[in-house]
């Protein structure tokens, strides 16, 4: 005989749960499901090459400042991604799609943790505007879900394609000696491309050009602010 739940969760219960999740994402490091990429890269190297992933001390102050600014942007982007997936999964109409979005958010949690850890290694902090990125992205995610599952997937696919291009630009700008940050960004790029391809395989709609342009503009504003603040 199966046990009945103590009571059926109410809308207030769900809202409290979502607020708790948001606060945890913004202010607390979450458990990672995968190894930290720089450590994994070292583990895969021959002993004679184990110093190939260089420590922070080998970068000069200007290189360290550049790397920290880029990783702060990446952290802000992953903060936004967490909220985006959270909003999209809440309003998705297909339960299977909602489950896939929640699964993808686990990988995004890894990205968030890796960027936070790298910032700590660099002696820097995340963007002070993280709560703003989270709130705005959560609202956008809910709106995308309300529009319908195909548009929800289309928004996800376009977001991830833009993120991949953004990560490519970071790989071009990161100091050549900062292989620790590079290991993180390269793995993030693989995951984001996979999320885009998944959304397209599930029937993502093609977004109108004005929507894509607005998304690009919003991303540029966030990137410029997060790198400095």
PDB file of C-alpha atoms in Angstrom:
ATOM      1  CA  UNK A   1       0.000   0.000   0.000  1.00  0.00           C
ATOM      2  CA  UNK A   2       1.511   3.291  -1.065  1.00  0.00           C
ATOM      3  CA  UNK A   3       1.712   6.082   1.465  1.00  0.00           C
ATOM      4  CA  UNK A   4      -0.284   9.202   0.787  1.00  0.00           C
ATOM      5  CA  UNK A   5       1.509  12.548   0.936  1.00  0.00           C
ATOM      6  CA  UNK A   6       1.042  14.510   4.167  1.00  0.00           C
ATOM      7  CA  UNK A   7      -0.668  17.195   2.106  1.00  0.00           C
ATOM      8  CA  UNK A   8      -0.793  18.453  -1.453  1.00  0.00           C
ATOM      9  CA  UNK A   9       1.724  21.256  -2.091  1.00  0.00           C
ATOM     10  CA  UNK A  10       0.026  24.604  -2.633  1.00  0.00           C
ATOM     11  CA  UNK A  11       0.993  27.498  -4.904  1.00  0.00           C
ATOM     12  CA  UNK A  12       2.466  29.222  -1.845  1.00  0.00           C
ATOM     13  CA  UNK A  13       4.626  26.148  -1.180  1.00  0.00           C
ATOM     14  CA  UNK A  14       5.955  26.215  -4.739  1.00  0.00           C
ATOM     15  CA  UNK A  15       6.683  29.931  -4.583  1.00  0.00           C
ATOM     16  CA  UNK A  16       8.595  29.519  -1.310  1.00  0.00           C
ATOM     17  CA  UNK A  17      10.559  26.684  -2.903  1.00  0.00           C
ATOM     18  CA  UNK A  18      11.438  28.812  -5.936  1.00  0.00           C
ATOM     19  CA  UNK A  19      12.522  31.740  -3.747  1.00  0.00           C
ATOM     20  CA  UNK A  20      14.697  29.374  -1.709  1.00  0.00           C
ATOM     21  CA  UNK A  21      16.264  28.021  -4.895  1.00  0.00           C
ATOM     22  CA  UNK A  22      16.936  31.536  -6.162  1.00  0.00           C
ATOM     23  CA  UNK A  23      18.616  32.620  -2.923  1.00  0.00           C
ATOM     24  CA  UNK A  24      20.749  29.481  -2.890  1.00  0.00           C
ATOM     25  CA  UNK A  25      21.856  30.050  -6.485  1.00  0.00           C
ATOM     26  CA  UNK A  26      22.720  33.699  -5.870  1.00  0.00           C
ATOM     27  CA  UNK A  27      24.485  33.440  -2.523  1.00  0.00           C
ATOM     28  CA  UNK A  28      25.581  29.829  -1.948  1.00  0.00           C
ATOM     29  CA  UNK A  29      27.790  27.377  -3.794  1.00  0.00           C
ATOM     30  CA  UNK A  30      25.799  24.334  -4.882  1.00  0.00           C
ATOM     31  CA  UNK A  31      27.011  20.712  -5.180  1.00  0.00           C
ATOM     32  CA  UNK A  32      28.597  19.982  -8.566  1.00  0.00           C
ATOM     33  CA  UNK A  33      27.681  16.850 -10.504  1.00  0.00           C
ATOM     34  CA  UNK A  34      31.019  16.773 -12.379  1.00  0.00           C
ATOM     35  CA  UNK A  35      34.705  17.366 -11.564  1.00  0.00           C
ATOM     36  CA  UNK A  36      36.199  20.853 -11.764  1.00  0.00           C
ATOM     37  CA  UNK A  37      37.568  21.089 -15.364  1.00  0.00           C
ATOM     38  CA  UNK A  38      41.100  22.334 -14.473  1.00  0.00           C
ATOM     39  CA  UNK A  39      41.530  19.456 -12.015  1.00  0.00           C
ATOM     40  CA  UNK A  40      40.138  16.961 -14.527  1.00  0.00           C
ATOM     41  CA  UNK A  41      42.523  18.252 -17.187  1.00  0.00           C
ATOM     42  CA  UNK A  42      45.508  17.754 -14.900  1.00  0.00           C
ATOM     43  CA  UNK A  43      44.345  14.224 -14.030  1.00  0.00           C
ATOM     44  CA  UNK A  44      44.292  13.315 -17.735  1.00  0.00           C
ATOM     45  CA  UNK A  45      47.838  14.560 -18.388  1.00  0.00           C
ATOM     46  CA  UNK A  46      51.001  12.444 -18.149  1.00  0.00           C
ATOM     47  CA  UNK A  47      52.956  13.075 -14.943  1.00  0.00           C
ATOM     48  CA  UNK A  48      55.683  14.879 -16.922  1.00  0.00           C
ATOM     49  CA  UNK A  49      53.063  17.356 -18.226  1.00  0.00           C
ATOM     50  CA  UNK A  50      51.071  17.806 -15.005  1.00  0.00           C
ATOM     51  CA  UNK A  51      52.180  21.448 -14.704  1.00  0.00           C
ATOM     52  CA  UNK A  52      50.598  22.322 -18.061  1.00  0.00           C
ATOM     53  CA  UNK A  53      47.525  23.790 -16.320  1.00  0.00           C
ATOM     54  CA  UNK A  54      49.253  26.861 -14.938  1.00  0.00           C
ATOM     55  CA  UNK A  55      48.437  28.468 -11.566  1.00  0.00           C
ATOM     56  CA  UNK A  56      47.302  32.045 -11.034  1.00  0.00           C
ATOM     57  CA  UNK A  57      50.766  33.172  -9.874  1.00  0.00           C
ATOM     58  CA  UNK A  58      52.185  32.800 -13.385  1.00  0.00           C
ATOM     59  CA  UNK A  59      49.919  35.551 -14.762  1.00  0.00           C
ATOM     60  CA  UNK A  60      50.879  39.194 -14.487  1.00  0.00           C
ATOM     61  CA  UNK A  61      48.406  41.660 -12.832  1.00  0.00           C
ATOM     62  CA  UNK A  62      46.933  42.835 -16.150  1.00  0.00           C
ATOM     63  CA  UNK A  63      46.327  39.252 -17.319  1.00  0.00           C
ATOM     64  CA  UNK A  64      44.794  38.344 -13.975  1.00  0.00           C
ATOM     65  CA  UNK A  65      42.452  41.357 -14.128  1.00  0.00           C
ATOM     66  CA  UNK A  66      41.363  40.456 -17.664  1.00  0.00           C
ATOM     67  CA  UNK A  67      40.732  36.810 -16.736  1.00  0.00           C
ATOM     68  CA  UNK A  68      38.761  37.829 -13.642  1.00  0.00           C
ATOM     69  CA  UNK A  69      36.580  40.225 -15.650  1.00  0.00           C
ATOM     70  CA  UNK A  70      35.761  37.574 -18.234  1.00  0.00           C
ATOM     71  CA  UNK A  71      35.018  34.922 -15.620  1.00  0.00           C
ATOM     72  CA  UNK A  72      32.788  37.408 -13.777  1.00  0.00           C
ATOM     73  CA  UNK A  73      30.827  37.840 -17.003  1.00  0.00           C
ATOM     74  CA  UNK A  74      30.589  34.066 -17.399  1.00  0.00           C
ATOM     75  CA  UNK A  75      29.399  33.708 -13.807  1.00  0.00           C
ATOM     76  CA  UNK A  76      26.714  36.351 -14.390  1.00  0.00           C
ATOM     77  CA  UNK A  77      25.667  34.541 -17.567  1.00  0.00           C
ATOM     78  CA  UNK A  78      25.339  31.262 -15.730  1.00  0.00           C
ATOM     79  CA  UNK A  79      23.369  32.995 -12.973  1.00  0.00           C
ATOM     80  CA  UNK A  80      20.990  34.217 -15.667  1.00  0.00           C
ATOM     81  CA  UNK A  81      20.862  30.725 -17.211  1.00  0.00           C
ATOM     82  CA  UNK A  82      19.809  29.192 -13.896  1.00  0.00           C
ATOM     83  CA  UNK A  83      16.936  31.643 -13.604  1.00  0.00           C
ATOM     84  CA  UNK A  84      16.013  31.241 -17.257  1.00  0.00           C
ATOM     85  CA  UNK A  85      15.721  27.453 -16.977  1.00  0.00           C
ATOM     86  CA  UNK A  86      13.845  27.816 -13.714  1.00  0.00           C
ATOM     87  CA  UNK A  87      11.257  30.113 -15.287  1.00  0.00           C
ATOM     88  CA  UNK A  88      10.977  28.030 -18.456  1.00  0.00           C
ATOM     89  CA  UNK A  89      10.499  24.741 -16.587  1.00  0.00           C
ATOM     90  CA  UNK A  90       7.742  26.263 -14.426  1.00  0.00           C
ATOM     91  CA  UNK A  91       5.666  27.375 -17.406  1.00  0.00           C
ATOM     92  CA  UNK A  92       6.439  24.594 -19.911  1.00  0.00           C
ATOM     93  CA  UNK A  93       3.245  22.778 -20.876  1.00  0.00           C
ATOM     94  CA  UNK A  94       4.819  19.407 -21.680  1.00  0.00           C
ATOM     95  CA  UNK A  95       5.936  17.590 -18.472  1.00  0.00           C
ATOM     96  CA  UNK A  96       8.741  15.868 -20.407  1.00  0.00           C
ATOM     97  CA  UNK A  97      10.052  19.214 -21.627  1.00  0.00           C
ATOM     98  CA  UNK A  98       9.915  20.573 -18.100  1.00  0.00           C
ATOM     99  CA  UNK A  99      11.953  17.578 -16.898  1.00  0.00           C
ATOM    100  CA  UNK A 100      14.551  18.077 -19.664  1.00  0.00           C
ATOM    101  CA  UNK A 101      14.880  21.744 -18.754  1.00  0.00           C
ATOM    102  CA  UNK A 102      15.461  20.864 -15.116  1.00  0.00           C
ATOM    103  CA  UNK A 103      18.103  18.334 -16.168  1.00  0.00           C
ATOM    104  CA  UNK A 104      19.866  20.936 -18.310  1.00  0.00           C
ATOM    105  CA  UNK A 105      19.845  23.304 -15.337  1.00  0.00           C
ATOM    106  CA  UNK A 106      22.005  20.785 -13.447  1.00  0.00           C
ATOM    107  CA  UNK A 107      24.772  21.278 -16.011  1.00  0.00           C
ATOM    108  CA  UNK A 108      24.287  25.020 -15.725  1.00  0.00           C
ATOM    109  CA  UNK A 109      24.712  24.662 -11.942  1.00  0.00           C
ATOM    110  CA  UNK A 110      28.089  23.057 -12.620  1.00  0.00           C
ATOM    111  CA  UNK A 111      29.045  26.030 -14.789  1.00  0.00           C
ATOM    112  CA  UNK A 112      27.944  28.451 -12.074  1.00  0.00           C
ATOM    113  CA  UNK A 113      30.030  26.665  -9.457  1.00  0.00           C
ATOM    114  CA  UNK A 114      33.095  26.405 -11.698  1.00  0.00           C
ATOM    115  CA  UNK A 115      33.000  30.137 -12.494  1.00  0.00           C
ATOM    116  CA  UNK A 116      32.531  31.018  -8.821  1.00  0.00           C
ATOM    117  CA  UNK A 117      35.469  28.816  -7.847  1.00  0.00           C
ATOM    118  CA  UNK A 118      37.681  30.306 -10.555  1.00  0.00           C
ATOM    119  CA  UNK A 119      36.837  33.829  -9.381  1.00  0.00           C
ATOM    120  CA  UNK A 120      37.866  32.816  -5.858  1.00  0.00           C
ATOM    121  CA  UNK A 121      41.166  31.481  -7.209  1.00  0.00           C
ATOM    122  CA  UNK A 122      41.716  34.824  -8.924  1.00  0.00           C
ATOM    123  CA  UNK A 123      40.954  36.689  -5.702  1.00  0.00           C
ATOM    124  CA  UNK A 124      37.831  38.291  -7.175  1.00  0.00           C
ATOM    125  CA  UNK A 125      34.101  38.300  -6.428  1.00  0.00           C
ATOM    126  CA  UNK A 126      31.011  37.739  -8.610  1.00  0.00           C
ATOM    127  CA  UNK A 127      29.058  40.663 -10.051  1.00  0.00           C
ATOM    128  CA  UNK A 128      27.155  42.693  -7.455  1.00  0.00           C
ATOM    129  CA  UNK A 129      24.296  42.813  -9.972  1.00  0.00           C
ATOM    130  CA  UNK A 130      23.705  39.033  -9.869  1.00  0.00           C
ATOM    131  CA  UNK A 131      20.277  39.400  -8.152  1.00  0.00           C
ATOM    132  CA  UNK A 132      19.201  41.693 -11.010  1.00  0.00           C
ATOM    133  CA  UNK A 133      20.359  39.221 -13.682  1.00  0.00           C
ATOM    134  CA  UNK A 134      18.519  36.436 -11.854  1.00  0.00           C
ATOM    135  CA  UNK A 135      15.218  38.287 -11.478  1.00  0.00           C
ATOM    136  CA  UNK A 136      15.179  39.532 -15.064  1.00  0.00           C
ATOM    137  CA  UNK A 137      16.076  36.148 -16.547  1.00  0.00           C
ATOM    138  CA  UNK A 138      13.466  34.366 -14.427  1.00  0.00           C
ATOM    139  CA  UNK A 139      10.763  36.691 -15.779  1.00  0.00           C
ATOM    140  CA  UNK A 140      11.993  36.180 -19.357  1.00  0.00           C
ATOM    141  CA  UNK A 141      12.017  32.399 -18.889  1.00  0.00           C
ATOM    142  CA  UNK A 142       8.444  32.368 -17.597  1.00  0.00           C
ATOM    143  CA  UNK A 143       7.326  34.550 -20.505  1.00  0.00           C
ATOM    144  CA  UNK A 144       8.978  32.213 -23.022  1.00  0.00           C
ATOM    145  CA  UNK A 145       7.210  29.231 -21.470  1.00  0.00           C
ATOM    146  CA  UNK A 146       3.825  30.945 -21.472  1.00  0.00           C
ATOM    147  CA  UNK A 147       4.209  31.636 -25.201  1.00  0.00           C
ATOM    148  CA  UNK A 148       4.141  27.872 -25.869  1.00  0.00           C
ATOM    149  CA  UNK A 149       6.601  24.997 -25.892  1.00  0.00           C
ATOM    150  CA  UNK A 150       7.914  25.521 -29.449  1.00  0.00           C
ATOM    151  CA  UNK A 151       8.668  29.172 -28.715  1.00  0.00           C
ATOM    152  CA  UNK A 152      10.085  28.162 -25.346  1.00  0.00           C
ATOM    153  CA  UNK A 153      12.482  25.792 -27.112  1.00  0.00           C
ATOM    154  CA  UNK A 154      13.225  28.372 -29.794  1.00  0.00           C
ATOM    155  CA  UNK A 155      14.220  30.921 -27.178  1.00  0.00           C
ATOM    156  CA  UNK A 156      16.416  28.324 -25.487  1.00  0.00           C
ATOM    157  CA  UNK A 157      18.128  27.337 -28.743  1.00  0.00           C
ATOM    158  CA  UNK A 158      18.843  30.944 -29.751  1.00  0.00           C
ATOM    159  CA  UNK A 159      20.100  31.793 -26.252  1.00  0.00           C
ATOM    160  CA  UNK A 160      22.532  28.882 -26.302  1.00  0.00           C
ATOM    161  CA  UNK A 161      23.780  29.707 -29.815  1.00  0.00           C
ATOM    162  CA  UNK A 162      24.512  33.251 -28.661  1.00  0.00           C
ATOM    163  CA  UNK A 163      26.243  31.927 -25.552  1.00  0.00           C
ATOM    164  CA  UNK A 164      28.487  29.683 -27.678  1.00  0.00           C
ATOM    165  CA  UNK A 165      29.561  32.691 -29.753  1.00  0.00           C
ATOM    166  CA  UNK A 166      30.132  34.644 -26.558  1.00  0.00           C
ATOM    167  CA  UNK A 167      32.329  31.855 -25.139  1.00  0.00           C
ATOM    168  CA  UNK A 168      34.305  31.725 -28.396  1.00  0.00           C
ATOM    169  CA  UNK A 169      35.068  35.425 -27.971  1.00  0.00           C
ATOM    170  CA  UNK A 170      36.255  34.775 -24.413  1.00  0.00           C
ATOM    171  CA  UNK A 171      38.568  31.990 -25.544  1.00  0.00           C
ATOM    172  CA  UNK A 172      40.083  34.485 -27.984  1.00  0.00           C
ATOM    173  CA  UNK A 173      40.544  37.118 -25.249  1.00  0.00           C
ATOM    174  CA  UNK A 174      41.705  35.006 -22.289  1.00  0.00           C
ATOM    175  CA  UNK A 175      45.454  35.164 -21.577  1.00  0.00           C
ATOM    176  CA  UNK A 176      47.288  32.321 -23.285  1.00  0.00           C
ATOM    177  CA  UNK A 177      48.753  31.215 -19.944  1.00  0.00           C
ATOM    178  CA  UNK A 178      45.388  31.050 -18.189  1.00  0.00           C
ATOM    179  CA  UNK A 179      44.702  27.439 -19.017  1.00  0.00           C
ATOM    180  CA  UNK A 180      42.587  26.959 -15.892  1.00  0.00           C
ATOM    181  CA  UNK A 181      39.964  29.424 -17.111  1.00  0.00           C
ATOM    182  CA  UNK A 182      40.245  28.017 -20.620  1.00  0.00           C
ATOM    183  CA  UNK A 183      39.468  24.494 -19.391  1.00  0.00           C
ATOM    184  CA  UNK A 184      36.271  25.796 -17.789  1.00  0.00           C
ATOM    185  CA  UNK A 185      35.139  27.856 -20.776  1.00  0.00           C
ATOM    186  CA  UNK A 186      35.824  25.044 -23.245  1.00  0.00           C
ATOM    187  CA  UNK A 187      33.676  22.582 -21.270  1.00  0.00           C
ATOM    188  CA  UNK A 188      30.928  25.169 -20.902  1.00  0.00           C
ATOM    189  CA  UNK A 189      30.952  25.686 -24.664  1.00  0.00           C
ATOM    190  CA  UNK A 190      30.503  21.942 -25.276  1.00  0.00           C
ATOM    191  CA  UNK A 191      27.556  21.810 -22.874  1.00  0.00           C
ATOM    192  CA  UNK A 192      25.848  24.921 -24.257  1.00  0.00           C
ATOM    193  CA  UNK A 193      26.115  23.640 -27.829  1.00  0.00           C
ATOM    194  CA  UNK A 194      24.537  20.403 -26.645  1.00  0.00           C
ATOM    195  CA  UNK A 195      21.632  22.295 -25.068  1.00  0.00           C
ATOM    196  CA  UNK A 196      21.021  24.190 -28.317  1.00  0.00           C
ATOM    197  CA  UNK A 197      21.029  20.997 -30.353  1.00  0.00           C
ATOM    198  CA  UNK A 198      18.660  19.330 -27.886  1.00  0.00           C
ATOM    199  CA  UNK A 199      16.183  22.208 -28.141  1.00  0.00           C
ATOM    200  CA  UNK A 200      16.289  22.070 -31.942  1.00  0.00           C
ATOM    201  CA  UNK A 201      15.775  18.306 -31.949  1.00  0.00           C
ATOM    202  CA  UNK A 202      12.659  18.755 -29.799  1.00  0.00           C
ATOM    203  CA  UNK A 203      11.052  21.107 -32.332  1.00  0.00           C
ATOM    204  CA  UNK A 204      12.274  24.598 -31.482  1.00  0.00           C
ATOM    205  CA  UNK A 205      10.633  27.409 -33.447  1.00  0.00           C
ATOM    206  CA  UNK A 206      12.807  29.911 -35.337  1.00  0.00           C
ATOM    207  CA  UNK A 207      12.631  33.249 -33.548  1.00  0.00           C
ATOM    208  CA  UNK A 208      11.889  36.418 -35.570  1.00  0.00           C
ATOM    209  CA  UNK A 209      15.004  38.552 -36.317  1.00  0.00           C
ATOM    210  CA  UNK A 210      13.859  41.472 -34.085  1.00  0.00           C
ATOM    211  CA  UNK A 211      13.668  39.121 -31.091  1.00  0.00           C
ATOM    212  CA  UNK A 212      17.173  37.809 -31.776  1.00  0.00           C
ATOM    213  CA  UNK A 213      18.496  41.362 -32.064  1.00  0.00           C
ATOM    214  CA  UNK A 214      16.858  42.355 -28.781  1.00  0.00           C
ATOM    215  CA  UNK A 215      18.424  39.326 -27.098  1.00  0.00           C
ATOM    216  CA  UNK A 216      21.855  40.322 -28.447  1.00  0.00           C
ATOM    217  CA  UNK A 217      21.439  43.880 -27.197  1.00  0.00           C
ATOM    218  CA  UNK A 218      20.402  42.695 -23.739  1.00  0.00           C
ATOM    219  CA  UNK A 219      23.389  40.359 -23.632  1.00  0.00           C
ATOM    220  CA  UNK A 220      25.793  43.184 -24.527  1.00  0.00           C
ATOM    221  CA  UNK A 221      24.437  45.388 -21.733  1.00  0.00           C
ATOM    222  CA  UNK A 222      24.780  42.593 -19.173  1.00  0.00           C
ATOM    223  CA  UNK A 223      28.273  41.700 -20.385  1.00  0.00           C
ATOM    224  CA  UNK A 224      29.612  45.245 -20.130  1.00  0.00           C
ATOM    225  CA  UNK A 225      28.132  45.815 -16.690  1.00  0.00           C
ATOM    226  CA  UNK A 226      29.093  42.435 -15.218  1.00  0.00           C
ATOM    227  CA  UNK A 227      32.724  42.689 -16.341  1.00  0.00           C
ATOM    228  CA  UNK A 228      33.200  45.863 -14.283  1.00  0.00           C
ATOM    229  CA  UNK A 229      30.616  45.660 -11.483  1.00  0.00           C
TER     230      UNK A 229
END
